[in-house]
C-alpha positions as a printed Julia matrix, in Angstrom:
275×3 Matrix{Float64}:
  24.3    23.21   -9.47
  22.56   19.96  -11.02
  26.08   17.64  -11.99
  27.06   18.28   -8.31
  23.52   17.09   -7.03
  24.17   13.93   -8.94
  27.79   13.48   -7.9
  26.59   13.69   -4.44
  23.25   11.31   -5.61
  25.49    8.63   -7.07
  27.66    8.63   -3.8
  25.51    8.21   -2.0
  24.32    4.97   -3.75
  27.43    3.65   -4.14
  27.95    3.58   -0.43
  24.17    3.66    0.5
  22.56    1.29   -1.09
  24.42   -0.57   -3.33
  27.19   -1.55    0.22
  24.63   -1.98    2.97
  23.61   -4.92    3.72
  20.58   -4.07    5.55
  18.97   -4.06    2.26
  19.9    -8.07    3.05
  17.15   -7.8     5.69
  13.93   -7.12    3.07
  13.75  -10.76    1.15
  14.49  -12.54    4.65
  12.05  -10.69    5.67
   9.48  -11.49    2.52
  10.49  -15.22    3.2
   8.45  -14.99    6.49
   5.55  -12.58    5.52
   4.98  -14.96    3.01
   4.5   -18.0     4.74
   2.41  -15.83    7.25
   0.1   -14.6     4.13
  -0.09  -18.41    2.97
  -1.61  -20.14    6.03
  -4.05  -16.81    6.7
  -5.35  -18.19    3.43
  -5.45  -21.91    4.32
  -7.32  -20.69    6.92
  -9.67  -18.54    4.93
  -9.21  -21.71    2.46
  -9.8   -19.32   -0.6
  -6.39  -18.69   -3.07
  -5.32  -16.02   -3.51
  -2.26  -13.51   -6.38
   0.41  -11.85   -5.73
  -1.68   -8.69   -5.23
  -3.76  -10.14   -2.55
  -0.64  -11.15   -0.53
   0.67   -7.9    -0.62
  -2.77   -6.33    0.53
  -2.35   -8.51    3.31
   1.0    -6.83    4.46
  -0.92   -3.99    4.16
  -3.66   -5.07    6.54
  -2.73   -2.87    9.35
  -4.38   -2.33   12.62
  -8.07   -2.59   13.52
  -9.04    1.17   15.56
  -6.55    0.94   18.73
  -5.71   -2.62   18.36
  -2.38   -3.43   17.33
  -2.58   -7.07   17.6
  -3.43   -8.33   14.06
  -0.78   -5.88   13.13
   2.79   -7.7    13.65
   3.16   -8.07    9.4
   2.49   -4.28    8.71
   4.44   -2.64   11.88
   7.41   -4.99   10.72
   6.74   -4.18    6.38
   6.99   -0.11    8.13
  10.59   -0.52   10.57
  12.66   -2.23    8.31
  13.41    0.21    6.0
  13.58    3.05    9.63
  16.21    0.36   10.05
  17.69   -0.18    7.12
  18.26    4.59    6.49
  18.97    5.21   10.27
  22.5     6.07    9.82
  24.08    6.56    6.89
  22.94    9.59    5.92
  25.04   11.24    9.08
  27.9     8.9     9.56
  27.96    9.96    6.19
  29.38   12.73    7.37
  32.2    11.12    9.36
  33.75   10.14    6.26
  34.29   10.7     2.58
  30.77   12.56    2.67
  32.33   16.0     4.56
  35.02   16.82    1.62
  32.05   15.84   -1.15
  29.44   18.72    1.14
  32.69   20.89    1.39
  33.58   20.67   -2.34
  30.33   21.36   -3.47
  29.88   24.88   -2.0
  26.51   24.0    -0.99
  24.96   22.5     1.74
  21.52   22.59   -0.39
  23.48   19.92   -2.27
  24.06   17.77    0.24
  20.63   17.69    1.68
  18.93   17.64   -1.73
  20.86   14.42   -2.28
  20.12   12.36    1.19
  16.73   13.29    0.08
  16.79   11.56   -2.74
  19.07    8.49   -1.51
  16.28    8.14    1.39
  13.55    8.25   -1.54
  15.97    5.88   -3.49
  16.27    3.24   -0.4
  12.67    2.76    0.24
  12.28    2.19   -3.16
  15.09   -0.84   -3.89
  13.49   -2.12   -0.18
   9.74   -2.31   -1.99
  11.03   -3.71   -5.05
  13.26   -7.06   -2.5
  10.3    -7.2    -0.28
   7.62   -7.04   -3.45
  10.13   -9.15   -5.51
  10.69  -12.03   -3.25
   7.19  -12.51   -2.63
   6.72  -12.46   -6.53
   9.85  -15.33   -6.65
   7.98  -17.21   -3.86
   4.65  -17.15   -5.32
   5.66  -18.04   -8.59
   7.32  -21.07   -6.95
   4.17  -22.17   -5.28
   2.09  -21.44   -7.74
  -0.03  -19.17   -7.24
  -0.62  -16.56   -9.49
   1.46  -13.7   -10.4
  -1.02  -11.0   -11.35
  -2.77   -7.87   -9.93
  -6.01   -9.35   -9.94
  -8.16   -9.52   -6.3
 -10.23  -11.92   -6.21
 -12.9   -11.47   -4.27
 -13.58  -14.25   -1.63
 -10.08  -13.93   -1.15
  -9.92  -10.46   -0.43
 -13.02  -10.74    1.99
 -11.51  -14.65    3.75
  -8.52  -11.66    4.43
 -10.62   -8.71    5.41
 -13.73  -10.36    6.47
 -16.31   -7.08    8.36
 -13.95   -4.99    7.7
 -15.07   -4.67    4.14
 -17.28   -2.21    3.52
 -17.94   -1.36    0.33
 -20.43   -3.25   -2.14
 -17.7    -4.77   -4.44
 -14.14   -5.48   -2.6
 -12.53   -6.53   -5.94
 -10.54   -3.78   -6.85
  -8.99   -2.67  -10.96
  -6.28   -3.42  -12.11
  -5.05    0.79  -11.8
  -6.63    1.07   -8.39
  -4.46   -1.82   -7.34
  -1.53   -0.51   -8.77
  -2.3     3.04   -7.0
  -3.16    1.29   -3.58
  -0.21   -1.73   -3.22
   2.23   -0.13   -4.77
   2.01    3.42   -5.16
   0.59    5.23   -1.95
   3.02    2.52    0.02
   5.84    3.57   -2.1
   5.2     6.97   -1.4
   3.72    6.82    2.95
   7.18    4.95    3.61
   9.59    7.61    2.06
   7.25   10.26    3.77
   8.17    7.7     6.71
  11.78    8.06    6.11
  12.41   12.03    5.61
  10.2    11.76    8.65
  13.1     9.99   10.79
  15.58   11.58    8.55
  14.14   15.66    9.33
  14.04   14.41   12.96
  17.4    12.29   13.45
  19.03   16.29   11.93
  17.36   18.44   14.3
  17.8    16.35   17.65
  20.07   12.82   17.35
  19.48    9.36   14.56
  18.0     7.39   18.3
  15.62   10.05   18.88
  14.52   10.8    15.05
  13.88    7.06   15.19
  11.72    6.44   18.55
   9.91    9.45   17.65
   9.0     7.86   14.0
   8.19    4.75   16.34
   5.56    6.67   17.9
   4.83    8.31   15.06
   3.13    4.35   13.69
   2.09    3.78   16.83
  -0.15    7.4    16.55
  -1.82    5.99   13.81
  -3.65    2.88   15.24
  -5.75    5.4    17.19
  -6.28    7.93   14.64
  -7.69    7.56   11.4
  -7.29   10.71    9.71
  -5.32   11.78    6.49
  -3.68   14.02    8.14
  -1.35   10.51    9.5
   0.01    9.53    6.27
   0.2     6.69    7.43
  -3.11    5.59    7.36
  -2.99    5.71    3.89
  -0.04    2.25    3.51
  -2.78    0.89    5.76
  -5.87   -0.61    3.76
  -8.17   -1.02    6.6
  -8.02    2.69    6.7
  -8.55    2.74    2.89
 -11.85    4.09    0.69
 -10.78    1.15   -1.38
 -12.36   -1.3     0.79
 -14.77    0.98    3.48
 -17.11    3.35    1.57
 -16.06    5.63    4.97
 -12.62    5.49    4.22
  -9.73    7.97    2.8
  -9.77    9.03    0.09
  -6.96    7.21   -1.72
  -6.02   10.42   -3.64
  -6.01   12.77   -0.7
  -3.72   10.34    0.47
  -1.41   11.46   -2.12
  -1.71   14.33   -2.0
  -0.78   14.63    1.3
   2.36   11.88    1.09
   3.66   14.36   -2.17
   3.04   17.49    0.05
   4.99   15.71    3.67
   7.76   14.67    1.4
   8.52   17.79   -0.23
   7.47   19.67    2.28
  10.29   17.62    4.95
  13.25   18.6     1.68
  12.54   22.27    1.96
  12.28   22.37    6.02
  15.58   20.29    6.43
  17.43   21.92    3.17
  16.96   25.34    5.42
  17.6    23.85    8.87
  20.6    22.39    7.6
  22.09   25.24    5.51
  22.37   26.85    8.96
  23.29   23.52   11.3
  26.96   24.27   12.5
  28.39   20.85   10.77
  31.74   20.55   13.22
  29.82   20.05   16.12
  27.37   17.94   15.04
  29.96   15.81   14.18
  31.73   15.41   17.91
  27.63   14.36   19.34
  27.19   11.88   16.08
């Protein structure tokens, strides 16, 4: 079974990642995001680091306000476009033959879950990597340091902790690990809803989930852990980042298990006609 899963996953990596031109959106987006972040830091009169630039990308909406969150929305929406079609279009091509040859529908679904997570990882590597190159070109330190003046300048009155300077370990956790898991969850939600409904409805309902995050600061909405304006790293009463780790992992595993159970009972031939 493991060998079969590996074969399916490699097929998905080759066709759903290496040959997916939509990943070019990540570096293109990063160039625009870098310019916006640099301008924001210029207005504050401070100099940041690569980590501070990434923190600014994760500056989501204040409660009930989307006005200052365009960059955050862009970071969230692009991976949804990247992953919206491939899993189910694959069933119209050679993926259906691999599914039948594997003998287990669960293998096909778990392969798509692994592909989905890798898509998020590759997307963030391209996004963050391009930001790092831009920082290096402009003489901005490519480090995990978070200077107090830069963080305070970008987040202002939103900060309620006594010291907004994050240590290296916390920076890695808040800026790299939690956003990766939260975005992987978001893509999994889209794929799971697309399995139940259709890809377009899965996308629209996932966008609705993003909108809900602007109005509810609760650990039950995992996207709050990809928003530093809700994080306990910067707010005294913010959401606990370690609870965020547990929530994101539970959502990821739960959707993988639920999707496997549902896919076992789906009428695949009927689904192919509807796609």
